[in-house]
Amino acid sequence: MMSLSGNSVYPHDVLAVWLCLLTVSQAYVNVALNKPAYLQYPYRWDASNAVDGRKSDLSSGGGQCAESMYAQTATWWVNLTTIHSIHHITIYFNTDNKPLGPSNWFTKFFLGFSVYVSNTTDRLQGTLCYKDDNFTLDTIPAVFTTTCPVHGQYVIYYNERLPGVTYPRGYSGNVATALCEVDVYVERCPVAGYFGSNCSVPCPDVNCQYCHIETGTCQGCKPGYKGHRCEITCQRGTYGAGCKETCGHCRDVNKCSINNGTCLTGCGAGLKGDLCKTACDRGSYGYDCKETCGHCRDVSQCSNTNGWCLTGCDPGYQGDLCKTSCDRGSYGSECNETCGHCRDVDHCSNINGTCLTGCDVDYQGDLCKTLCPVGYFGQDCSETCINSYTCDGCNDVSGSCDYGCRPGWIGYFCQKRIGSEGGDVNYLSEQEYDIRGENC
């Protein structure tokens, strides 16, 4: 392999050259992403839409742009949260996903705009990076980039239509902010924690993640640290970049990772996930959501913390957790119902009171709360009185008419019928007796 000079270059030399180039190469990083933003006279979309990283839909209805109402002035700014050495700024205007130009309704509102970099929210205390006095309806770009090699914390977009001022042809009467994304790029070494012309010098502060490429001044701490020199560890219950994140419901808040917020010893009752910020799924509760709710009347009303059924239990269950069956002999909602005459009270359904093994003697029905019909007795009401047709109630053992006869009948077995005239007594014929099934 030959070099341009004619000297031989071996593969390992090529690798060394490539690594050297990689070392000295620098990267541009968008430091505006998800930073705090402000919009004067907001309309229907928030200022933060212009720094959320979304720019696939440059329209009013896409929900990705920051828009204001019409006024004499239009101001939008982003707080980079610390002073940065800015390299260039890119603005994505709202175009309604159409080319900008005379036929695009938005174009006239952008003409004459300015871009400032300042250490405060006052643009006049900062540096004017760009002032549009050249663009027309035909030439203004949908995506605008300007190089702005200055230091600052706030990037400010500004436009105005002041009374008494004559503006060029094509300018709108009022202005409005309609920005879909603003990227603020700073030059950084590709490897965190280094600076210098060849990105080989470690940042002076050990916990610094990004430092000024020229001076080494820290511009961003590693997650878990804060302070001008990143010398302060996140306080109890906080974590992340600048210690601005709040730990979730860790079982032990002292065991919340200052770097990423992970709860190292698990979650407190009612929460789950690495950060312990997600409530238990429906029907579970307790530490790490490992417990299962009882028979709640409404499982969505089961406390994810302690499992209490907030609106009561399903039929057949009792207690705060609704995990305890009704006591022996009771059933139903809140266990307020009493079981009937079950053959075995232990086999009374705690849910609906059904006697699962049948009724006690002289009772019938699923709940065994109904007496046998007149003339019948015994298990399942299968026994018949000696004279069930004429008895008004009989002995449950012998079947004799112990409780008297029905009106119009007399006798020990109620087999004598009083005649309709003169009180005569008639007897059931043998045939009648047998037909009625009364003869035992």
Short mmCIF file of C-alpha atoms in Angstrom, two decimals:
data_model
loop_
_atom_site.label_atom_id
_atom_site.label_comp_id
_atom_site.label_asym_id
_atom_site.label_seq_id
_atom_site.Cartn_x
_atom_site.Cartn_y
_atom_site.Cartn_z
CA MET A 1 0.00 0.00 0.00
CA MET A 2 1.42 3.38 -1.04
CA SER A 3 0.82 6.86 0.35
CA LEU A 4 0.40 9.97 -1.78
CA SER A 5 4.08 10.70 -1.19
CA GLY A 6 5.09 7.30 -2.50
CA ASN A 7 6.07 5.87 0.90
CA SER A 8 4.74 2.55 2.04
CA VAL A 9 1.89 2.61 4.55
CA TYR A 10 1.12 -0.56 6.45
CA PRO A 11 -2.35 -1.53 7.68
CA HIS A 12 -1.47 -0.85 11.33
CA ASP A 13 -0.37 2.64 10.34
CA VAL A 14 -3.72 3.20 8.64
CA LEU A 15 -5.47 2.11 11.82
CA ALA A 16 -3.38 4.51 13.88
CA VAL A 17 -4.16 7.39 11.53
CA TRP A 18 -7.87 6.54 11.61
CA LEU A 19 -7.90 6.42 15.42
CA CYS A 20 -6.07 9.74 15.53
CA LEU A 21 -8.64 11.34 13.26
CA LEU A 22 -11.41 9.87 15.36
CA THR A 23 -9.78 11.29 18.50
CA VAL A 24 -9.56 14.83 17.24
CA SER A 25 -12.96 14.85 15.54
CA GLN A 26 -15.62 16.77 17.38
CA ALA A 27 -19.38 16.43 17.57
CA TYR A 28 -22.26 18.87 17.63
CA VAL A 29 -24.86 18.19 20.30
CA ASN A 30 -28.36 19.73 20.51
CA VAL A 31 -28.48 21.12 24.06
CA ALA A 32 -31.98 22.62 23.67
CA LEU A 33 -33.73 19.25 23.64
CA ASN A 34 -36.38 19.07 26.40
CA LYS A 35 -35.09 22.19 28.13
CA PRO A 36 -37.50 24.73 29.75
CA ALA A 37 -39.13 27.05 27.19
CA TYR A 38 -41.33 30.16 27.17
CA LEU A 39 -43.90 31.47 24.68
CA GLN A 40 -45.39 34.97 24.70
CA TYR A 41 -49.18 35.03 24.11
CA PRO A 42 -49.55 31.22 23.79
CA TYR A 43 -52.39 30.02 21.58
CA ARG A 44 -53.13 26.29 21.60
CA TRP A 45 -49.75 24.58 21.72
CA ASP A 46 -47.15 24.83 24.47
CA ALA A 47 -43.70 26.45 24.18
CA SER A 48 -42.06 23.10 24.95
CA ASN A 49 -43.31 21.68 21.63
CA ALA A 50 -40.44 23.51 19.95
CA VAL A 51 -37.79 21.60 21.94
CA ASP A 52 -39.38 18.13 22.18
CA GLY A 53 -37.37 16.63 19.30
CA ARG A 54 -40.46 16.10 17.11
CA LYS A 55 -40.37 17.68 13.66
CA SER A 56 -42.05 15.16 11.39
CA ASP A 57 -45.27 17.21 11.16
CA LEU A 58 -44.68 20.93 10.58
CA SER A 59 -48.36 21.88 10.78
CA SER A 60 -50.70 23.59 13.20
CA GLY A 61 -52.75 20.46 13.74
CA GLY A 62 -49.83 18.09 14.30
CA GLY A 63 -49.25 18.99 17.93
CA GLN A 64 -45.49 19.36 17.38
CA CYS A 65 -45.25 23.15 17.12
CA ALA A 66 -45.37 26.14 19.48
CA GLU A 67 -47.89 28.76 18.39
CA SER A 68 -48.89 32.17 19.73
CA MET A 69 -51.71 34.61 19.08
CA TYR A 70 -51.28 37.58 16.74
CA ALA A 71 -49.76 40.67 18.37
CA GLN A 72 -47.27 43.47 17.77
CA THR A 73 -44.46 41.33 19.21
CA ALA A 74 -43.68 37.62 19.25
CA THR A 75 -41.16 36.12 21.70
CA TRP A 76 -40.05 32.55 22.34
CA TRP A 77 -37.01 31.40 24.28
CA VAL A 78 -35.33 28.26 25.56
CA ASN A 79 -33.35 28.07 28.80
CA LEU A 80 -30.29 25.87 28.26
CA THR A 81 -30.00 25.79 32.12
CA THR A 82 -26.27 26.61 31.99
CA ILE A 83 -23.98 28.77 29.89
CA HIS A 84 -22.87 27.01 26.71
CA SER A 85 -20.44 27.74 23.94
CA ILE A 86 -22.92 27.74 21.06
CA HIS A 87 -21.85 26.88 17.53
CA HIS A 88 -25.03 27.11 15.42
CA ILE A 89 -28.84 27.31 15.72
CA THR A 90 -31.45 25.66 13.48
CA ILE A 91 -35.11 26.73 13.32
CA TYR A 92 -37.94 24.68 11.79
CA PHE A 93 -40.81 27.01 10.88
CA ASN A 94 -44.46 25.96 10.80
CA THR A 95 -45.24 25.45 7.09
CA ASP A 96 -48.46 23.42 7.32
CA ASN A 97 -46.37 20.79 5.53
CA LYS A 98 -46.32 22.93 2.37
CA PRO A 99 -43.50 24.91 0.72
CA LEU A 100 -43.02 28.39 2.13
CA GLY A 101 -43.66 31.15 -0.36
CA PRO A 102 -46.22 33.75 -1.37
CA SER A 103 -49.03 31.16 -1.43
CA ASN A 104 -48.28 29.90 2.10
CA TRP A 105 -50.32 31.79 4.70
CA PHE A 106 -47.59 31.49 7.36
CA THR A 107 -44.70 32.98 5.38
CA LYS A 108 -45.46 36.65 6.01
CA PHE A 109 -45.38 36.19 9.81
CA PHE A 110 -41.72 35.04 9.80
CA LEU A 111 -40.22 37.87 7.77
CA GLY A 112 -38.02 40.20 9.80
CA PHE A 113 -37.34 37.77 12.67
CA SER A 114 -34.31 37.96 14.97
CA VAL A 115 -32.30 35.42 16.98
CA TYR A 116 -30.47 36.40 20.18
CA VAL A 117 -28.23 34.59 22.68
CA SER A 118 -28.25 35.97 26.22
CA ASN A 119 -27.43 35.02 29.79
CA THR A 120 -30.86 36.34 30.84
CA THR A 121 -34.36 36.37 29.35
CA ASP A 122 -33.75 39.96 28.22
CA ARG A 123 -32.67 39.77 24.57
CA LEU A 124 -31.22 43.29 24.72
CA GLN A 125 -28.67 42.14 27.32
CA GLY A 126 -27.44 39.48 24.95
CA THR A 127 -25.91 39.13 21.51
CA LEU A 128 -27.84 39.49 18.25
CA CYS A 129 -26.95 36.39 16.26
CA TYR A 130 -29.16 37.09 13.27
CA LYS A 131 -31.56 39.79 12.05
CA ASP A 132 -33.57 39.10 8.91
CA ASP A 133 -33.50 42.06 6.56
CA ASN A 134 -32.93 40.10 3.35
CA PHE A 135 -35.57 37.38 3.08
CA THR A 136 -38.71 37.85 1.01
CA LEU A 137 -41.87 35.79 0.57
CA ASP A 138 -40.03 33.92 -2.19
CA THR A 139 -36.70 33.31 -0.46
CA ILE A 140 -37.25 32.58 3.25
CA PRO A 141 -36.40 28.90 3.95
CA ALA A 142 -38.63 26.47 5.85
CA VAL A 143 -35.57 25.35 7.86
CA PHE A 144 -33.20 28.14 8.81
CA THR A 145 -29.67 27.70 10.23
CA THR A 146 -27.32 30.42 11.44
CA THR A 147 -23.84 30.09 12.90
CA CYS A 148 -23.60 31.88 16.24
CA PRO A 149 -20.26 31.30 18.03
CA VAL A 150 -21.14 32.96 21.33
CA HIS A 151 -21.59 31.93 24.96
CA GLY A 152 -24.99 32.05 26.59
CA GLN A 153 -27.80 30.32 28.47
CA TYR A 154 -30.91 31.59 26.64
CA VAL A 155 -31.64 31.42 22.92
CA ILE A 156 -34.38 33.94 22.06
CA TYR A 157 -36.53 34.13 18.91
CA TYR A 158 -38.11 37.56 18.42
CA ASN A 159 -40.20 39.37 15.82
CA GLU A 160 -42.18 42.62 15.82
CA ARG A 161 -44.54 44.88 13.89
CA LEU A 162 -44.40 48.19 15.72
CA PRO A 163 -46.83 51.04 15.08
CA GLY A 164 -45.47 53.92 13.00
CA VAL A 165 -42.85 51.71 11.36
CA THR A 166 -43.01 51.01 7.62
CA TYR A 167 -42.15 47.40 6.82
CA PRO A 168 -41.17 45.93 3.46
CA ARG A 169 -43.75 44.63 1.02
CA GLY A 170 -45.05 41.17 1.94
CA TYR A 171 -44.68 41.57 5.71
CA SER A 172 -47.74 40.78 7.86
CA GLY A 173 -49.59 43.45 9.85
CA ASN A 174 -49.07 41.55 13.11
CA VAL A 175 -46.70 38.75 14.07
CA ALA A 176 -47.12 35.37 15.69
CA THR A 177 -44.73 32.65 16.84
CA ALA A 178 -45.09 29.45 14.82
CA LEU A 179 -42.01 27.33 15.54
CA CYS A 180 -42.00 23.56 15.27
CA GLU A 181 -38.45 22.95 16.52
CA VAL A 182 -35.41 24.98 17.59
CA ASP A 183 -32.10 23.11 17.81
CA VAL A 184 -29.15 24.75 19.59
CA TYR A 185 -25.89 23.00 18.80
CA VAL A 186 -22.69 23.17 20.80
CA GLU A 187 -19.35 21.68 19.88
CA ARG A 188 -18.29 18.82 22.13
CA CYS A 189 -15.77 16.06 22.17
CA PRO A 190 -17.34 12.74 21.13
CA VAL A 191 -16.15 11.08 24.34
CA ALA A 192 -17.70 12.51 27.51
CA GLY A 193 -15.35 13.95 30.09
CA TYR A 194 -12.68 15.28 27.70
CA PHE A 195 -11.77 18.61 26.08
CA GLY A 196 -8.98 20.31 24.16
CA SER A 197 -8.09 20.70 20.49
CA ASN A 198 -7.66 16.95 20.08
CA CYS A 199 -10.24 15.97 22.77
CA SER A 200 -7.56 14.19 24.79
CA VAL A 201 -7.50 16.22 28.01
CA PRO A 202 -9.78 14.98 30.84
CA CYS A 203 -12.21 17.55 32.23
CA PRO A 204 -10.72 19.03 35.43
CA ASP A 205 -13.75 18.10 37.52
CA VAL A 206 -14.02 14.35 38.04
CA ASN A 207 -17.83 14.25 37.98
CA CYS A 208 -18.14 16.51 34.93
CA GLN A 209 -19.76 14.88 31.92
CA TYR A 210 -19.27 17.73 29.42
CA CYS A 211 -16.78 20.56 29.69
CA HIS A 212 -16.03 23.52 27.45
CA ILE A 213 -14.06 22.24 24.50
CA GLU A 214 -11.55 25.07 24.80
CA THR A 215 -11.33 26.01 28.50
CA GLY A 216 -12.40 22.80 30.24
CA THR A 217 -15.04 24.64 32.28
CA CYS A 218 -17.73 22.14 33.24
CA GLN A 219 -20.97 22.61 31.31
CA GLY A 220 -22.83 19.55 32.49
CA CYS A 221 -22.44 17.13 35.38
CA LYS A 222 -22.68 13.38 35.28
CA PRO A 223 -26.08 12.12 36.45
CA GLY A 224 -26.12 12.17 40.24
CA TYR A 225 -24.06 15.31 40.72
CA LYS A 226 -24.52 19.08 40.64
CA GLY A 227 -22.68 22.32 41.45
CA HIS A 228 -20.32 24.48 39.41
CA ARG A 229 -17.64 21.81 39.66
CA CYS A 230 -20.05 18.87 40.03
CA GLU A 231 -18.79 18.42 43.56
CA ILE A 232 -22.23 18.00 45.17
CA THR A 233 -23.85 14.58 45.30
CA CYS A 234 -27.61 14.46 44.81
CA GLN A 235 -29.47 14.78 48.06
CA ARG A 236 -31.65 12.01 49.49
CA GLY A 237 -34.60 11.37 47.19
CA THR A 238 -33.20 13.04 44.06
CA TYR A 239 -31.19 11.78 41.11
CA GLY A 240 -30.19 12.35 37.50
CA ALA A 241 -28.81 15.31 35.56
CA GLY A 242 -28.53 18.27 37.89
CA CYS A 243 -30.32 16.21 40.58
CA LYS A 244 -33.59 17.50 39.14
CA GLU A 245 -35.40 14.17 39.13
CA THR A 246 -37.34 12.88 42.13
CA CYS A 247 -36.99 9.28 43.26
CA GLY A 248 -40.06 7.09 43.14
CA HIS A 249 -41.60 5.23 46.06
CA CYS A 250 -38.54 3.16 46.93
CA ARG A 251 -38.84 0.82 49.88
CA ASP A 252 -35.76 2.62 51.20
CA VAL A 253 -35.28 6.09 49.69
CA ASN A 254 -31.63 5.94 50.71
CA LYS A 255 -31.29 3.10 48.21
CA CYS A 256 -32.43 5.19 45.24
CA SER A 257 -29.62 5.35 42.66
CA ILE A 258 -28.40 8.93 42.25
CA ASN A 259 -27.52 8.13 38.63
CA ASN A 260 -30.76 6.75 37.19
CA GLY A 261 -33.28 6.59 40.05
CA THR A 262 -33.45 2.79 40.23
CA CYS A 263 -34.76 1.57 43.59
CA LEU A 264 -32.02 -0.84 44.57
CA THR A 265 -33.98 -2.66 47.30
CA GLY A 266 -37.39 -2.70 45.62
CA CYS A 267 -40.54 -0.62 45.77
CA GLY A 268 -42.75 0.53 48.59
CA ALA A 269 -46.26 -0.88 48.89
CA GLY A 270 -48.44 -0.23 45.87
CA LEU A 271 -45.76 0.51 43.27
CA LYS A 272 -43.67 -1.43 40.77
CA GLY A 273 -40.95 -0.97 38.13
CA ASP A 274 -37.28 -0.06 38.39
CA LEU A 275 -38.17 3.51 39.36
CA CYS A 276 -41.17 2.49 41.50
CA LYS A 277 -43.33 5.15 39.89
CA THR A 278 -45.91 2.80 38.35
CA ALA A 279 -48.97 1.75 40.37
CA CYS A 280 -49.76 -1.94 40.76
CA ASP A 281 -51.89 -3.53 38.06
CA ARG A 282 -55.59 -3.94 38.75
CA GLY A 283 -56.07 -6.74 41.26
CA SER A 284 -52.64 -6.65 42.90
CA TYR A 285 -51.13 -4.74 45.79
CA GLY A 286 -48.37 -4.59 48.39
CA TYR A 287 -44.58 -4.53 48.13
CA ASP A 288 -43.53 -4.89 44.48
CA CYS A 289 -47.22 -5.67 43.77
CA LYS A 290 -46.72 -9.32 44.74
CA GLU A 291 -50.01 -9.68 46.66
CA THR A 292 -53.36 -10.55 45.03
CA CYS A 293 -56.52 -8.68 45.99
CA GLY A 294 -59.33 -10.62 47.68
CA HIS A 295 -62.96 -10.94 46.60
CA CYS A 296 -63.65 -7.21 46.38
CA ARG A 297 -67.06 -6.07 45.17
CA ASP A 298 -65.13 -3.91 42.67
CA VAL A 299 -61.55 -5.09 42.11
CA SER A 300 -60.62 -1.65 40.79
CA GLN A 301 -61.42 -0.38 44.30
CA CYS A 302 -58.83 -2.65 45.90
CA SER A 303 -56.19 -0.46 47.57
CA ASN A 304 -52.88 -1.02 45.79
CA THR A 305 -51.13 -0.27 49.07
CA ASN A 306 -52.72 -2.64 51.61
CA GLY A 307 -55.33 -4.58 49.62
CA TRP A 308 -58.37 -3.22 51.44
CA CYS A 309 -61.61 -3.50 49.44
CA LEU A 310 -62.79 0.10 49.57
CA THR A 311 -66.37 -0.60 48.48
CA GLY A 312 -66.93 -3.89 50.32
CA CYS A 313 -66.77 -7.59 49.53
CA ASP A 314 -68.35 -9.88 47.00
CA PRO A 315 -71.18 -12.05 48.43
CA GLY A 316 -69.75 -14.77 50.64
CA TYR A 317 -66.74 -12.90 51.97
CA GLN A 318 -65.93 -10.58 54.83
CA GLY A 319 -63.11 -8.57 56.38
CA ASP A 320 -61.10 -5.59 55.10
CA LEU A 321 -59.29 -7.77 52.54
CA CYS A 322 -62.37 -9.85 51.62
CA LYS A 323 -60.30 -13.01 51.79
CA THR A 324 -62.26 -14.64 54.64
CA SER A 325 -65.37 -16.71 53.90
CA CYS A 326 -68.56 -16.03 55.83
CA ASP A 327 -68.81 -17.67 59.25
CA ARG A 328 -70.59 -21.03 59.51
CA GLY A 329 -74.30 -20.59 58.97
CA SER A 330 -74.16 -17.21 57.18
CA TYR A 331 -73.82 -16.11 53.57
CA GLY A 332 -74.36 -13.34 51.03
CA SER A 333 -73.39 -9.67 50.90
CA GLU A 334 -71.43 -8.70 54.00
CA CYS A 335 -72.41 -12.20 55.32
CA ASN A 336 -75.68 -10.69 56.57
CA GLU A 337 -77.89 -13.60 55.49
CA THR A 338 -78.60 -16.69 57.65
CA CYS A 339 -78.50 -20.16 56.14
CA GLY A 340 -81.72 -22.18 56.10
CA HIS A 341 -82.35 -25.67 57.52
CA CYS A 342 -79.58 -27.39 55.60
CA ARG A 343 -78.99 -31.09 56.17
CA ASP A 344 -75.38 -30.07 56.96
CA VAL A 345 -74.92 -26.39 57.79
CA ASP A 346 -71.24 -26.69 56.79
CA HIS A 347 -72.49 -27.25 53.25
CA CYS A 348 -74.43 -24.01 53.04
CA SER A 349 -72.96 -21.96 50.14
CA ASN A 350 -71.31 -18.86 51.58
CA ILE A 351 -72.18 -17.02 48.37
CA ASN A 352 -75.90 -17.62 47.79
CA GLY A 353 -77.02 -19.82 50.72
CA THR A 354 -77.80 -22.90 48.63
CA CYS A 355 -77.81 -26.10 50.75
CA LEU A 356 -75.37 -28.18 48.73
CA THR A 357 -76.27 -31.55 50.34
CA GLY A 358 -80.02 -30.98 50.64
CA CYS A 359 -82.43 -29.90 53.39
CA ASP A 360 -83.06 -31.01 56.90
CA VAL A 361 -86.32 -32.92 57.56
CA ASP A 362 -89.57 -31.05 56.90
CA TYR A 363 -87.94 -28.39 54.68
CA GLN A 364 -87.57 -27.95 50.95
CA GLY A 365 -86.12 -25.54 48.29
CA ASP A 366 -82.56 -24.56 47.41
CA LEU A 367 -82.26 -22.48 50.57
CA CYS A 368 -84.20 -24.97 52.73
CA LYS A 369 -86.22 -22.18 54.26
CA THR A 370 -89.64 -23.44 53.09
CA LEU A 371 -91.68 -25.93 55.19
CA CYS A 372 -93.06 -29.03 53.54
CA PRO A 373 -96.63 -28.62 52.14
CA VAL A 374 -99.51 -29.61 54.40
CA GLY A 375 -99.77 -33.38 54.39
CA TYR A 376 -96.10 -34.03 53.74
CA PHE A 377 -93.08 -34.34 56.00
CA GLY A 378 -89.66 -35.94 56.34
CA GLN A 379 -86.50 -35.80 54.26
CA ASP A 380 -87.12 -33.94 51.02
CA CYS A 381 -90.83 -33.89 52.03
CA SER A 382 -91.09 -37.44 50.69
CA GLU A 383 -93.22 -38.79 53.57
CA THR A 384 -97.02 -38.48 53.51
CA CYS A 385 -99.43 -38.11 56.39
CA ILE A 386 -101.77 -41.08 57.02
CA ASN A 387 -104.48 -38.94 55.57
CA SER A 388 -102.75 -36.04 53.89
CA TYR A 389 -105.97 -34.97 52.15
CA THR A 390 -107.93 -34.37 55.35
CA CYS A 391 -105.19 -33.82 57.98
CA ASP A 392 -104.26 -30.28 58.87
CA GLY A 393 -100.82 -31.45 60.06
CA CYS A 394 -99.43 -34.77 61.11
CA ASN A 395 -96.82 -36.33 63.35
CA ASP A 396 -93.47 -36.45 61.63
CA VAL A 397 -92.85 -39.98 62.91
CA SER A 398 -96.17 -41.82 62.86
CA GLY A 399 -98.00 -39.76 60.30
CA SER A 400 -101.07 -39.53 62.54
CA CYS A 401 -103.22 -36.41 62.47
CA ASP A 402 -101.84 -34.81 65.62
CA TYR A 403 -102.71 -31.25 64.65
CA GLY A 404 -106.35 -31.74 63.87
CA CYS A 405 -108.46 -32.24 60.79
CA ARG A 406 -109.28 -29.93 58.00
CA PRO A 407 -112.72 -28.30 58.17
CA GLY A 408 -115.47 -30.86 57.49
CA TRP A 409 -113.54 -33.87 58.75
CA ILE A 410 -113.31 -35.64 62.09
CA GLY A 411 -111.83 -38.80 63.56
CA TYR A 412 -108.45 -39.97 64.71
CA PHE A 413 -107.33 -40.33 61.11
CA CYS A 414 -109.71 -37.56 59.90
CA GLN A 415 -111.42 -40.09 57.73
CA LYS A 416 -115.00 -39.16 58.85
CA ARG A 417 -116.79 -36.51 56.80
CA ILE A 418 -119.51 -34.40 58.37
CA GLY A 419 -122.57 -34.45 56.16
CA SER A 420 -123.89 -31.26 54.67
CA GLU A 421 -127.33 -31.78 56.25
CA GLY A 422 -128.17 -32.39 59.91
CA GLY A 423 -124.60 -33.01 60.97
CA ASP A 424 -124.60 -36.54 59.61
CA VAL A 425 -121.28 -38.26 59.57
CA ASN A 426 -120.18 -40.02 56.41
CA TYR A 427 -117.10 -42.11 55.94
CA LEU A 428 -114.72 -42.10 53.01
CA SER A 429 -115.41 -45.12 50.93
CA GLU A 430 -112.55 -47.51 50.54
CA GLN A 431 -112.34 -46.51 46.90
CA GLU A 432 -112.15 -42.76 47.74
CA TYR A 433 -109.61 -43.45 50.42
CA ASP A 434 -107.35 -45.31 48.03
CA ILE A 435 -107.84 -42.90 45.13
CA ARG A 436 -106.71 -39.97 47.27
CA GLY A 437 -103.68 -41.91 48.35
CA GLU A 438 -104.52 -41.40 51.98
CA ASN A 439 -104.61 -44.96 53.14
CA CYS A 440 -101.36 -45.90 54.86
#
